[in-house]
Amino acid sequence: MNYGWTILEEQKKAMDAFILIIDDEPDICRLLQLSLSKQGYRVKYVHGLTEGLQYLQRSRPDILFLDIHLPDGSGLDALPVIKKWYPDLIVITISAYDNGMEKQKALTAGAAHFLPKPFDVGKLKEIIYDVKAKR
């Protein structure tokens, strides 16, 4: 098996993919952007739900990281609307409040994965690979 070719193919796929992050914490946004950019993804972030929804009306990402608790609204409440616009969009919800109820609500509403804060950036590649493989 040619593992070098497989790695190059995965990097090319990543370079073609665009990720949008909607989170109100600048440090989380920068951490995600840095980690995902190093993996070859094109990344944009916004700090509010209103701005994020406006962006989503103009442009469709391949993957969306969506914070559940935002100052201007609930990511959980917005998730069904987003999934109505883009039924096949991969949404990874993120939250500092890792109770089982929020996770279940997010997954029921259409999230592909629930990522609790703080998270291990080293696992992002694996998480993205797993959610893409399930599609």
Short mmCIF file of C-alpha atoms in Angstrom, two decimals:
data_model
loop_
_atom_site.label_atom_id
_atom_site.label_comp_id
_atom_site.label_asym_id
_atom_site.label_seq_id
_atom_site.Cartn_x
_atom_site.Cartn_y
_atom_site.Cartn_z
CA MET A 1 0.00 0.00 0.00
CA ASN A 2 1.33 3.44 -0.90
CA TYR A 3 0.78 5.52 2.23
CA GLY A 4 2.56 8.56 0.79
CA TRP A 5 0.02 8.78 -2.01
CA THR A 6 -2.85 8.45 0.48
CA ILE A 7 -1.49 11.30 2.60
CA LEU A 8 -1.10 13.53 -0.46
CA GLU A 9 -4.66 12.74 -1.55
CA GLU A 10 -6.00 13.64 1.91
CA GLN A 11 -4.06 16.93 1.86
CA LYS A 12 -5.44 17.77 -1.59
CA LYS A 13 -8.99 17.07 -0.41
CA ALA A 14 -8.39 19.30 2.62
CA MET A 15 -7.10 22.12 0.41
CA ASP A 16 -10.34 21.98 -1.54
CA ALA A 17 -12.43 22.17 1.64
CA PHE A 18 -13.65 25.34 3.32
CA ILE A 19 -14.42 25.49 7.04
CA LEU A 20 -16.48 28.17 8.77
CA ILE A 21 -16.21 28.65 12.54
CA ILE A 22 -18.94 30.46 14.48
CA ASP A 23 -17.65 31.07 18.02
CA ASP A 24 -17.53 34.11 20.27
CA GLU A 25 -14.16 33.22 21.83
CA PRO A 26 -11.31 34.74 19.77
CA ASP A 27 -8.74 32.32 21.24
CA ILE A 28 -10.82 29.29 20.23
CA CYS A 29 -11.27 30.70 16.72
CA ARG A 30 -7.55 31.35 16.30
CA LEU A 31 -6.63 27.93 17.70
CA LEU A 32 -9.03 26.17 15.33
CA GLN A 33 -7.92 28.31 12.40
CA LEU A 34 -4.24 27.63 13.04
CA SER A 35 -4.71 23.90 13.48
CA LEU A 36 -7.05 23.44 10.52
CA SER A 37 -4.99 25.69 8.22
CA LYS A 38 -1.93 23.55 8.95
CA GLN A 39 -3.97 20.57 7.74
CA GLY A 40 -4.62 22.38 4.46
CA TYR A 41 -8.16 23.66 5.04
CA ARG A 42 -9.31 27.14 4.09
CA VAL A 43 -10.76 28.63 7.28
CA LYS A 44 -12.87 31.66 8.15
CA TYR A 45 -14.31 32.56 11.52
CA VAL A 46 -16.98 34.93 12.77
CA HIS A 47 -17.76 35.81 16.38
CA GLY A 48 -21.54 35.89 16.45
CA LEU A 49 -24.54 33.90 15.37
CA THR A 50 -26.10 36.77 13.41
CA GLU A 51 -22.90 37.33 11.45
CA GLY A 52 -22.51 33.59 10.93
CA LEU A 53 -26.04 33.16 9.59
CA GLN A 54 -25.57 36.13 7.25
CA TYR A 55 -22.35 34.57 5.98
CA LEU A 56 -24.07 31.20 5.49
CA GLN A 57 -26.74 32.86 3.35
CA ARG A 58 -24.00 34.02 0.95
CA SER A 59 -21.56 31.12 1.05
CA ARG A 60 -21.68 27.41 1.85
CA PRO A 61 -18.79 25.88 3.77
CA ASP A 62 -17.91 22.20 3.59
CA ILE A 63 -17.71 21.97 7.38
CA LEU A 64 -19.16 24.24 10.06
CA PHE A 65 -17.91 24.47 13.64
CA LEU A 66 -20.84 25.95 15.58
CA ASP A 67 -20.66 27.09 19.20
CA ILE A 68 -23.84 26.27 21.08
CA HIS A 69 -23.78 29.28 23.43
CA LEU A 70 -23.30 32.62 21.69
CA PRO A 71 -24.07 36.10 23.05
CA ASP A 72 -26.57 36.83 20.29
CA GLY A 73 -28.33 33.48 20.12
CA SER A 74 -28.27 29.74 20.51
CA GLY A 75 -26.38 27.56 18.08
CA LEU A 76 -28.80 24.77 18.99
CA ASP A 77 -31.75 26.93 17.92
CA ALA A 78 -29.99 27.90 14.67
CA LEU A 79 -28.92 24.37 13.78
CA PRO A 80 -32.28 23.24 12.30
CA VAL A 81 -32.38 26.38 10.14
CA ILE A 82 -28.83 25.78 8.92
CA LYS A 83 -29.60 22.12 8.17
CA LYS A 84 -32.71 23.21 6.24
CA TRP A 85 -30.52 25.47 4.07
CA TYR A 86 -27.79 22.84 3.66
CA PRO A 87 -29.06 19.36 4.58
CA ASP A 88 -25.74 17.66 3.83
CA LEU A 89 -23.54 20.22 5.61
CA ILE A 90 -21.20 18.68 8.17
CA VAL A 91 -21.80 20.55 11.44
CA ILE A 92 -19.56 20.04 14.45
CA THR A 93 -21.04 21.68 17.54
CA ILE A 94 -18.72 22.98 20.24
CA SER A 95 -19.49 23.95 23.82
CA ALA A 96 -17.83 24.54 27.16
CA TYR A 97 -20.92 22.99 28.77
CA ASP A 98 -20.45 19.28 28.23
CA ASN A 99 -23.62 17.89 29.70
CA GLY A 100 -25.18 14.91 28.02
CA MET A 101 -28.43 16.74 27.31
CA GLU A 102 -26.82 19.42 25.11
CA LYS A 103 -24.82 16.83 23.24
CA GLN A 104 -27.95 14.78 22.58
CA LYS A 105 -29.92 17.85 21.44
CA ALA A 106 -27.12 18.82 19.05
CA LEU A 107 -26.86 15.35 17.54
CA THR A 108 -30.65 15.06 17.25
CA ALA A 109 -30.80 18.45 15.48
CA GLY A 110 -28.35 17.23 12.85
CA ALA A 111 -24.85 17.82 14.21
CA ALA A 112 -22.33 15.26 13.03
CA HIS A 113 -20.24 15.58 16.19
CA PHE A 114 -20.20 17.34 19.58
CA LEU A 115 -16.81 18.74 20.61
CA PRO A 116 -16.49 19.77 24.27
CA LYS A 117 -14.25 22.69 25.23
CA PRO A 118 -11.44 22.54 26.01
CA PHE A 119 -10.48 20.12 23.27
CA ASP A 120 -7.34 18.45 22.01
CA VAL A 121 -6.42 20.06 18.67
CA GLY A 122 -4.48 16.92 17.85
CA LYS A 123 -7.77 15.07 17.54
CA LEU A 124 -9.34 17.50 15.05
CA LYS A 125 -7.97 15.66 12.02
CA GLU A 126 -9.39 12.38 13.30
CA ILE A 127 -12.78 13.94 14.11
CA ILE A 128 -13.07 15.52 10.66
CA TYR A 129 -12.01 12.29 8.97
CA ASP A 130 -14.59 10.33 10.98
CA VAL A 131 -17.52 12.67 10.27
CA LYS A 132 -16.64 12.84 6.57
CA ALA A 133 -16.40 9.04 6.39
CA LYS A 134 -19.92 8.71 7.85
CA ARG A 135 -21.37 10.76 4.98
#
